[in-house]
mmCIF file of C-alpha atoms in Angstrom:
data_model
loop_
_atom_site.group_PDB
_atom_site.id
_atom_site.type_symbol
_atom_site.label_atom_id
_atom_site.label_comp_id
_atom_site.label_asym_id
_atom_site.label_seq_id
_atom_site.Cartn_x
_atom_site.Cartn_y
_atom_site.Cartn_z
ATOM 1 C CA MET A 138 9.179 -5.602 93.382
ATOM 2 C CA PRO A 139 12.780 -5.532 92.784
ATOM 3 C CA GLY A 140 14.024 -7.905 90.147
ATOM 4 C CA VAL A 141 10.487 -8.192 88.560
ATOM 5 C CA PRO A 142 10.129 -6.483 85.132
ATOM 6 C CA ALA A 143 7.370 -3.937 84.874
ATOM 7 C CA PRO A 144 4.106 -4.790 82.528
ATOM 8 C CA ARG A 145 4.401 -3.416 79.408
ATOM 9 C CA ASP A 146 1.683 -1.921 77.302
ATOM 10 C CA PRO A 147 0.661 -3.716 74.154
ATOM 11 C CA VAL A 148 2.532 -2.440 71.145
ATOM 12 C CA LEU A 149 0.326 -0.885 68.636
ATOM 13 C CA PHE A 150 1.005 -0.051 65.038
ATOM 14 C CA LYS A 151 -0.522 2.842 62.851
ATOM 15 C CA ALA A 152 -1.781 1.333 59.469
ATOM 16 C CA ALA A 153 -4.025 2.516 56.754
ATOM 17 C CA CYS A 154 -6.055 0.704 54.238
ATOM 18 C CA PRO A 155 -5.450 1.415 50.661
ATOM 19 C CA GLU A 156 -9.037 -0.085 49.809
ATOM 20 C CA CYS A 157 -11.124 2.218 52.177
ATOM 21 C CA ARG A 158 -8.596 4.979 52.829
ATOM 22 C CA SER A 159 -9.430 4.111 56.777
ATOM 23 C CA ARG A 160 -6.545 4.800 59.415
ATOM 24 C CA PHE A 161 -6.118 2.897 62.627
ATOM 25 C CA GLU A 162 -3.824 0.909 64.962
ATOM 26 C CA LEU A 163 -3.194 -2.775 65.106
ATOM 27 C CA SER A 164 -1.683 -4.873 67.964
ATOM 28 C CA ALA A 165 1.297 -6.910 66.877
ATOM 29 C CA GLY A 166 -1.264 -10.231 66.625
ATOM 30 C CA SER A 167 -3.133 -8.477 63.837
ATOM 31 C CA LEU A 168 0.037 -8.298 61.282
ATOM 32 C CA ARG A 169 2.105 -10.914 59.638
ATOM 33 C CA LEU A 170 5.475 -10.544 58.156
ATOM 34 C CA ALA A 171 7.174 -12.333 55.651
ATOM 35 C CA ILE A 172 11.046 -11.856 54.678
ATOM 36 C CA GLY A 173 12.140 -13.381 51.578
ATOM 37 C CA ALA A 174 15.200 -13.089 49.394
ATOM 38 C CA SER A 175 14.382 -9.882 48.024
ATOM 39 C CA HIS A 176 12.244 -6.626 48.300
ATOM 40 C CA ARG A 177 9.350 -8.097 46.033
ATOM 41 C CA THR A 178 9.110 -11.239 48.439
ATOM 42 C CA THR A 179 9.404 -9.224 51.708
ATOM 43 C CA PHE A 180 6.097 -7.825 53.120
ATOM 44 C CA TYR A 181 3.868 -7.491 55.872
ATOM 45 C CA THR A 182 0.087 -8.400 55.856
ATOM 46 C CA PHE A 183 -3.231 -7.555 57.655
ATOM 47 C CA THR A 184 -7.047 -7.516 57.385
ATOM 48 C CA CYS A 185 -8.407 -4.193 57.435
ATOM 49 C CA PRO A 186 -10.630 -3.720 60.491
ATOM 50 C CA GLU A 187 -13.113 -1.320 58.861
ATOM 51 C CA CYS A 188 -13.702 -2.896 55.321
ATOM 52 C CA GLY A 189 -12.364 -6.556 55.818
ATOM 53 C CA SER A 190 -9.888 -6.081 52.684
ATOM 54 C CA ALA A 191 -6.691 -8.206 52.840
ATOM 55 C CA VAL A 192 -3.603 -5.928 52.626
ATOM 56 C CA ARG A 193 -0.308 -6.468 51.770
ATOM 57 C CA LYS A 194 2.439 -3.831 52.003
ATOM 58 C CA PRO A 195 6.336 -3.956 51.234
ATOM 59 C CA ALA A 196 8.370 -4.138 54.325
ATOM 60 C CA GLY A 197 12.032 -2.499 54.064
ATOM 61 C CA GLU A 198 14.624 -2.774 56.707
ATOM 62 C CA ARG A 199 13.284 -0.029 59.204
ATOM 63 C CA ILE A 200 9.716 -1.729 58.942
ATOM 64 C CA ILE A 201 11.260 -5.267 59.486
ATOM 65 C CA GLU A 202 13.062 -3.843 62.691
ATOM 66 C CA LEU A 203 10.008 -2.206 64.148
ATOM 67 C CA LEU A 204 7.629 -4.999 63.403
ATOM 68 C CA THR A 205 9.999 -7.847 64.834
ATOM 69 C CA GLY A 206 10.785 -5.354 67.891
ATOM 70 C CA GLY A 207 7.071 -5.239 68.396
ATOM 71 C CA GLY A 208 6.335 -9.073 68.417
ATOM 72 C CA VAL A 209 4.748 -9.339 65.095
ATOM 73 C CA ARG A 210 5.145 -12.894 63.748
ATOM 74 C CA THR A 211 7.416 -13.437 61.413
ATOM 75 C CA LEU A 212 7.768 -16.256 58.309
ATOM 76 C CA ARG A 213 11.054 -16.531 56.620
ATOM 77 C CA LEU A 214 10.609 -17.299 52.886
ATOM 78 C CA HIS A 215 13.140 -19.814 51.627
ATOM 79 C CA SER A 216 13.871 -20.258 47.772
ATOM 80 C CA THR A 217 14.374 -23.985 46.538
ATOM 81 C CA VAL A 218 17.345 -23.135 43.921
#
């Protein structure tokens, strides 16, 4: 129908677990992004679907752009100075 956007396939992100070395794809709902005041406090997290490990990885500008564009929930961390 004209004017109705076509349904999009869900976005999947490739990821790997540093514990069990598995490689897999995750939906946006399986990831969380935290944006802090520095590179040390900006990261994304997920739970490995293979071994259940909690994984935390740094997120640079390009990763932030990809994750937010793909619908990953974002938490902005604020400093209390």
